[in-house]
Amino acid sequence: MASQSAERRRCLSCNRWGGQRAPGKEPDTVDYDEDNDRGPCQEGPWHGSSRRGPRNACGQWVKWIALDASVQAPATETRDAPAP
């Protein structure tokens, strides 16, 4: 399993990328399988034209929404926990 920082603003961490990935263990990182690292651009500038990989980028990058959700999840779990 490989990991890439969202700071690089590559297709892999874009909300429009349709490949297989998961939020990484570190904040703002994406984990992916190097043997299966291509996915379609969905509704972006490369829509329908090619499968994009972890090194591809464009000027219309939108941060993958799951990266924000993964940061907020622990706070939600703590807030919903019963009081001691």
CSV table of N, CA, C and O in Angstrom, one decimal:
chain,number,residue,atom,x,y,z
A,1,MET,N,0.9,-1.2,0.0
A,1,MET,CA,0.0,0.0,0.0
A,1,MET,C,0.9,1.2,0.0
A,1,MET,O,1.8,1.3,0.8
A,2,ALA,N,0.6,2.2,-0.9
A,2,ALA,CA,1.3,3.4,-1.0
A,2,ALA,C,0.5,4.5,-0.4
A,2,ALA,O,-0.7,4.4,-0.2
A,3,SER,N,1.1,5.7,-0.1
A,3,SER,CA,0.4,6.8,0.4
A,3,SER,C,0.9,8.1,-0.3
A,3,SER,O,2.0,8.2,-0.7
A,4,GLN,N,-0.1,9.1,-0.4
A,4,GLN,CA,0.3,10.3,-1.1
A,4,GLN,C,-0.4,11.5,-0.3
A,4,GLN,O,-1.5,11.4,0.1
A,5,SER,N,0.3,12.6,-0.1
A,5,SER,CA,-0.2,13.7,0.5
A,5,SER,C,-1.2,14.5,-0.4
A,5,SER,O,-0.9,14.7,-1.6
A,6,ALA,N,-2.3,15.0,0.2
A,6,ALA,CA,-3.2,15.8,-0.6
A,6,ALA,C,-2.6,17.2,-0.9
A,6,ALA,O,-3.0,17.8,-1.9
A,7,GLU,N,-1.5,17.6,-0.2
A,7,GLU,CA,-0.9,18.8,-0.6
A,7,GLU,C,-0.3,18.8,-2.0
A,7,GLU,O,-0.1,19.9,-2.6
A,8,ARG,N,0.0,17.7,-2.5
A,8,ARG,CA,0.5,17.6,-3.9
A,8,ARG,C,-0.6,17.9,-4.9
A,8,ARG,O,-0.3,18.2,-6.1
A,9,ARG,N,-1.9,17.9,-4.5
A,9,ARG,CA,-3.0,18.3,-5.4
A,9,ARG,C,-3.0,17.5,-6.7
A,9,ARG,O,-3.1,18.0,-7.8
A,10,ARG,N,-2.8,16.2,-6.6
A,10,ARG,CA,-2.9,15.3,-7.7
A,10,ARG,C,-4.3,14.6,-7.8
A,10,ARG,O,-5.1,14.7,-6.9
A,11,CYS,N,-4.5,14.0,-9.0
A,11,CYS,CA,-5.8,13.4,-9.2
A,11,CYS,C,-6.2,12.4,-8.1
A,11,CYS,O,-7.4,12.4,-7.7
A,12,LEU,N,-5.3,11.7,-7.6
A,12,LEU,CA,-5.5,10.7,-6.5
A,12,LEU,C,-6.3,11.3,-5.3
A,12,LEU,O,-7.1,10.6,-4.7
A,13,SER,N,-6.0,12.6,-5.0
A,13,SER,CA,-6.7,13.2,-3.8
A,13,SER,C,-7.8,14.1,-4.2
A,13,SER,O,-8.3,14.9,-3.4
A,14,CYS,N,-8.2,14.1,-5.5
A,14,CYS,CA,-9.2,15.0,-6.0
A,14,CYS,C,-10.6,14.3,-5.8
A,14,CYS,O,-10.7,13.1,-6.0
A,15,ASN,N,-11.6,15.1,-5.5
A,15,ASN,CA,-13.0,14.5,-5.3
A,15,ASN,C,-13.5,14.0,-6.6
A,15,ASN,O,-14.4,13.1,-6.6
A,16,ARG,N,-13.0,14.4,-7.8
A,16,ARG,CA,-13.5,13.9,-9.1
A,16,ARG,C,-12.9,12.6,-9.5
A,16,ARG,O,-13.3,12.1,-10.6
A,17,TRP,N,-11.9,12.1,-8.8
A,17,TRP,CA,-11.2,10.9,-9.2
A,17,TRP,C,-11.9,9.7,-8.8
A,17,TRP,O,-12.4,9.6,-7.7
A,18,GLY,N,-12.1,8.7,-9.7
A,18,GLY,CA,-12.9,7.6,-9.5
A,18,GLY,C,-12.2,6.3,-9.2
A,18,GLY,O,-12.8,5.2,-9.4
A,19,GLY,N,-11.0,6.3,-8.9
A,19,GLY,CA,-10.2,5.1,-8.6
A,19,GLY,C,-10.4,4.6,-7.2
A,19,GLY,O,-11.0,5.2,-6.3
A,20,GLN,N,-9.8,3.4,-6.9
A,20,GLN,CA,-9.8,2.8,-5.5
A,20,GLN,C,-8.8,3.5,-4.7
A,20,GLN,O,-7.6,3.6,-5.0
A,21,ARG,N,-9.2,3.9,-3.5
A,21,ARG,CA,-8.4,4.6,-2.5
A,21,ARG,C,-9.0,4.6,-1.1
A,21,ARG,O,-10.2,4.3,-1.0
A,22,ALA,N,-8.3,5.0,-0.2
A,22,ALA,CA,-8.8,5.2,1.2
A,22,ALA,C,-8.1,6.3,1.9
A,22,ALA,O,-6.9,6.6,1.6
A,23,PRO,N,-8.8,7.0,2.8
A,23,PRO,CA,-8.1,8.0,3.6
A,23,PRO,C,-6.9,7.4,4.3
A,23,PRO,O,-7.0,6.3,4.8
A,24,GLY,N,-5.8,8.1,4.3
A,24,GLY,CA,-4.6,7.5,5.0
A,24,GLY,C,-4.6,7.6,6.5
A,24,GLY,O,-5.5,8.3,7.1
A,25,LYS,N,-3.7,7.0,7.1
A,25,LYS,CA,-3.5,7.1,8.6
A,25,LYS,C,-3.2,8.5,9.1
A,25,LYS,O,-3.6,8.9,10.1
A,26,GLU,N,-2.4,9.2,8.3
A,26,GLU,CA,-2.0,10.5,8.6
A,26,GLU,C,-3.0,11.5,8.0
A,26,GLU,O,-3.6,11.2,7.0
A,27,PRO,N,-3.2,12.6,8.7
A,27,PRO,CA,-4.2,13.6,8.1
A,27,PRO,C,-3.8,14.0,6.7
A,27,PRO,O,-2.6,14.2,6.4
A,28,ASP,N,-4.8,14.2,5.9
A,28,ASP,CA,-4.6,14.7,4.5
A,28,ASP,C,-3.7,13.9,3.7
A,28,ASP,O,-2.9,14.3,2.8
A,29,THR,N,-3.8,12.5,3.9
A,29,THR,CA,-3.1,11.6,3.0
A,29,THR,C,-4.1,10.6,2.4
A,29,THR,O,-5.1,10.4,3.0
A,30,VAL,N,-3.7,10.0,1.3
A,30,VAL,CA,-4.6,9.0,0.6
A,30,VAL,C,-3.7,7.8,0.5
A,30,VAL,O,-2.6,7.8,0.0
A,31,ASP,N,-4.3,6.6,0.9
A,31,ASP,CA,-3.7,5.3,0.7
A,31,ASP,C,-4.2,4.7,-0.6
A,31,ASP,O,-5.4,4.8,-0.9
A,32,TYR,N,-3.4,4.1,-1.4
A,32,TYR,CA,-3.8,3.4,-2.6
A,32,TYR,C,-2.9,2.2,-2.9
A,32,TYR,O,-1.7,2.1,-2.4
A,33,ASP,N,-3.3,1.4,-3.8
A,33,ASP,CA,-2.6,0.2,-4.2
A,33,ASP,C,-1.8,0.6,-5.5
A,33,ASP,O,-2.4,1.0,-6.5
A,34,GLU,N,-0.5,0.5,-5.4
A,34,GLU,CA,0.3,0.9,-6.6
A,34,GLU,C,0.0,0.0,-7.8
A,34,GLU,O,0.3,0.4,-8.9
A,35,ASP,N,-0.5,-1.2,-7.6
A,35,ASP,CA,-0.8,-2.1,-8.7
A,35,ASP,C,-2.2,-1.8,-9.3
A,35,ASP,O,-2.6,-2.3,-10.3
A,36,ASN,N,-3.0,-0.9,-8.7
A,36,ASN,CA,-4.3,-0.5,-9.2
A,36,ASN,C,-4.5,1.0,-8.9
A,36,ASN,O,-5.3,1.4,-8.1
A,37,ASP,N,-3.7,1.8,-9.5
A,37,ASP,CA,-3.6,3.2,-9.2
A,37,ASP,C,-4.2,4.2,-10.3
A,37,ASP,O,-3.8,5.3,-10.3
A,38,ARG,N,-5.0,3.7,-11.1
A,38,ARG,CA,-5.6,4.5,-12.1
A,38,ARG,C,-7.1,4.5,-12.0
A,38,ARG,O,-7.8,3.6,-11.5
A,39,GLY,N,-7.7,5.7,-12.3
A,39,GLY,CA,-9.1,5.9,-12.2
A,39,GLY,C,-9.6,6.9,-13.1
A,39,GLY,O,-8.9,7.8,-13.6
A,40,PRO,N,-10.9,6.9,-13.4
A,40,PRO,CA,-11.5,7.9,-14.4
A,40,PRO,C,-11.7,9.3,-13.7
A,40,PRO,O,-11.9,9.4,-12.5
A,41,CYS,N,-11.6,10.3,-14.5
A,41,CYS,CA,-11.9,11.7,-14.0
A,41,CYS,C,-13.4,11.8,-14.2
A,41,CYS,O,-13.9,11.5,-15.3
A,42,GLN,N,-14.1,12.2,-13.2
A,42,GLN,CA,-15.6,12.3,-13.2
A,42,GLN,C,-16.0,13.7,-13.1
A,42,GLN,O,-15.9,14.4,-12.1
A,43,GLU,N,-16.5,14.2,-14.3
A,43,GLU,CA,-17.0,15.6,-14.4
A,43,GLU,C,-16.0,16.7,-14.2
A,43,GLU,O,-16.3,17.8,-14.0
A,44,GLY,N,-14.7,16.3,-14.4
A,44,GLY,CA,-13.6,17.3,-14.5
A,44,GLY,C,-13.1,17.5,-15.9
A,44,GLY,O,-13.7,17.0,-16.8
A,45,PRO,N,-12.0,18.2,-16.0
A,45,PRO,CA,-11.5,18.5,-17.4
A,45,PRO,C,-11.1,17.3,-18.2
A,45,PRO,O,-11.0,17.4,-19.4
A,46,TRP,N,-10.8,16.2,-17.5
A,46,TRP,CA,-10.4,15.0,-18.3
A,46,TRP,C,-11.5,14.0,-18.4
A,46,TRP,O,-11.3,12.8,-18.7
A,47,HIS,N,-12.7,14.4,-18.0
A,47,HIS,CA,-13.9,13.5,-18.0
A,47,HIS,C,-14.0,12.7,-19.3
A,47,HIS,O,-14.0,13.3,-20.4
A,48,GLY,N,-14.0,11.4,-19.2
A,48,GLY,CA,-14.2,10.5,-20.4
A,48,GLY,C,-13.0,10.3,-21.3
A,48,GLY,O,-13.1,9.6,-22.3
A,49,SER,N,-11.9,11.0,-21.0
A,49,SER,CA,-10.8,10.9,-22.0
A,49,SER,C,-9.7,10.0,-21.6
A,49,SER,O,-9.0,9.5,-22.5
A,50,SER,N,-9.5,9.7,-20.3
A,50,SER,CA,-8.4,8.8,-19.9
A,50,SER,C,-8.5,8.4,-18.5
A,50,SER,O,-9.3,9.0,-17.7
A,51,ARG,N,-7.8,7.4,-18.1
A,51,ARG,CA,-7.7,7.0,-16.7
A,51,ARG,C,-6.5,7.7,-16.1
A,51,ARG,O,-5.4,7.6,-16.6
A,52,ARG,N,-6.7,8.4,-15.0
A,52,ARG,CA,-5.7,9.2,-14.4
A,52,ARG,C,-5.0,8.5,-13.3
A,52,ARG,O,-5.6,7.7,-12.6
A,53,GLY,N,-3.7,8.7,-13.1
A,53,GLY,CA,-2.9,8.0,-12.1
A,53,GLY,C,-2.5,9.0,-11.0
A,53,GLY,O,-2.8,10.2,-11.0
A,54,PRO,N,-1.7,8.5,-10.1
A,54,PRO,CA,-1.2,9.2,-8.9
A,54,PRO,C,-0.3,10.4,-9.2
A,54,PRO,O,-0.2,11.3,-8.4
A,55,ARG,N,0.3,10.5,-10.4
A,55,ARG,CA,1.1,11.6,-10.7
A,55,ARG,C,0.4,12.7,-11.6
A,55,ARG,O,0.9,13.8,-11.8
A,56,ASN,N,-0.8,12.4,-12.0
A,56,ASN,CA,-1.5,13.3,-12.9
A,56,ASN,C,-2.2,14.4,-12.0
A,56,ASN,O,-2.5,14.2,-10.9
A,57,ALA,N,-2.3,15.6,-12.7
A,57,ALA,CA,-2.9,16.7,-12.0
A,57,ALA,C,-3.5,17.6,-13.0
A,57,ALA,O,-3.3,17.5,-14.2
A,58,CYS,N,-4.3,18.6,-12.6
A,58,CYS,CA,-4.9,19.6,-13.4
A,58,CYS,C,-5.2,20.8,-12.6
A,58,CYS,O,-5.1,20.8,-11.4
A,59,GLY,N,-5.7,21.9,-13.3
A,59,GLY,CA,-6.0,23.1,-12.6
A,59,GLY,C,-7.3,23.2,-11.9
A,59,GLY,O,-7.7,24.2,-11.4
A,60,GLN,N,-8.1,22.1,-12.0
A,60,GLN,CA,-9.5,22.1,-11.4
A,60,GLN,C,-9.6,21.1,-10.2
A,60,GLN,O,-10.6,20.5,-10.0
A,61,TRP,N,-8.5,20.9,-9.5
A,61,TRP,CA,-8.5,19.9,-8.4
A,61,TRP,C,-9.4,20.4,-7.3
A,61,TRP,O,-9.5,21.6,-7.0
A,62,VAL,N,-10.2,19.4,-6.7
A,62,VAL,CA,-11.1,19.7,-5.6
A,62,VAL,C,-10.8,18.6,-4.6
A,62,VAL,O,-10.8,17.4,-4.8
A,63,LYS,N,-10.4,19.1,-3.4
A,63,LYS,CA,-10.0,18.1,-2.3
A,63,LYS,C,-11.1,17.0,-2.1
A,63,LYS,O,-12.3,17.3,-2.0
A,64,TRP,N,-10.6,15.8,-2.0
A,64,TRP,CA,-11.5,14.6,-1.8
A,64,TRP,C,-12.3,14.8,-0.5
A,64,TRP,O,-11.7,15.0,0.6
A,65,ILE,N,-13.6,14.8,-0.5
A,65,ILE,CA,-14.4,15.0,0.6
A,65,ILE,C,-14.1,14.0,1.8
A,65,ILE,O,-14.3,14.4,2.9
A,66,ALA,N,-13.8,12.8,1.5
A,66,ALA,CA,-13.5,11.8,2.5
A,66,ALA,C,-12.3,12.2,3.4
A,66,ALA,O,-12.2,11.8,4.5
A,67,LEU,N,-11.4,13.1,2.9
A,67,LEU,CA,-10.3,13.5,3.7
A,67,LEU,C,-10.7,14.4,4.8
A,67,LEU,O,-10.2,14.4,5.9
A,68,ASP,N,-11.7,15.3,4.5
A,68,ASP,CA,-12.2,16.1,5.6
A,68,ASP,C,-13.0,15.3,6.6
A,68,ASP,O,-13.0,15.6,7.8
A,69,ALA,N,-13.8,14.4,6.1
A,69,ALA,CA,-14.6,13.5,7.0
A,69,ALA,C,-13.8,12.7,7.9
A,69,ALA,O,-14.1,12.5,9.1
A,70,SER,N,-12.6,12.2,7.4
A,70,SER,CA,-11.8,11.4,8.3
A,70,SER,C,-11.2,12.2,9.4
A,70,SER,O,-10.9,11.6,10.5
A,71,VAL,N,-11.0,13.5,9.3
A,71,VAL,CA,-10.4,14.3,10.3
A,71,VAL,C,-11.5,14.5,11.4
A,71,VAL,O,-11.3,14.6,12.6
A,72,GLN,N,-12.8,14.7,10.9
A,72,GLN,CA,-13.9,15.0,11.8
A,72,GLN,C,-14.4,13.8,12.6
A,72,GLN,O,-15.0,13.9,13.6
A,73,ALA,N,-14.2,12.6,12.1
A,73,ALA,CA,-14.8,11.4,12.6
A,73,ALA,C,-14.5,11.2,14.1
A,73,ALA,O,-15.4,10.9,14.9
A,74,PRO,N,-13.2,11.3,14.5
A,74,PRO,CA,-12.9,11.0,16.0
A,74,PRO,C,-13.6,12.0,16.9
A,74,PRO,O,-14.1,11.6,17.9
A,75,ALA,N,-13.8,13.3,16.5
A,75,ALA,CA,-14.5,14.2,17.3
A,75,ALA,C,-15.9,13.9,17.5
A,75,ALA,O,-16.5,14.0,18.5
A,76,THR,N,-16.6,13.4,16.4
A,76,THR,CA,-17.9,13.0,16.5
A,76,THR,C,-18.1,11.8,17.4
A,76,THR,O,-19.0,11.8,18.2
A,77,GLU,N,-17.2,10.8,17.3
A,77,GLU,CA,-17.3,9.7,18.2
A,77,GLU,C,-17.1,10.1,19.6
A,77,GLU,O,-17.8,9.6,20.5
A,78,THR,N,-16.2,11.0,19.9
A,78,THR,CA,-16.0,11.4,21.3
A,78,THR,C,-17.2,12.2,21.8
A,78,THR,O,-17.7,12.0,22.9
A,79,ARG,N,-17.8,13.0,21.0
A,79,ARG,CA,-19.0,13.8,21.4
A,79,ARG,C,-20.2,12.9,21.7
A,79,ARG,O,-21.0,13.2,22.6
A,80,ASP,N,-20.3,11.8,21.0
A,80,ASP,CA,-21.5,11.0,21.2
A,80,ASP,C,-21.3,9.9,22.3
A,80,ASP,O,-22.2,9.2,22.6
A,81,ALA,N,-20.1,9.9,22.8
A,81,ALA,CA,-19.8,8.9,23.9
A,81,ALA,C,-20.6,9.3,25.1
A,81,ALA,O,-20.7,10.5,25.5
A,82,PRO,N,-21.1,8.3,25.9
A,82,PRO,CA,-21.8,8.6,27.1
A,82,PRO,C,-20.8,9.2,28.2
A,82,PRO,O,-19.6,8.9,28.2
A,83,ALA,N,-21.4,10.0,29.0
A,83,ALA,CA,-20.5,10.7,30.0
A,83,ALA,C,-20.1,9.6,31.1
A,83,ALA,O,-20.9,8.7,31.4
A,84,PRO,N,-18.9,9.7,31.7
A,84,PRO,CA,-18.5,8.7,32.6
A,84,PRO,C,-19.3,8.8,33.9
A,84,PRO,O,-19.8,9.8,34.3
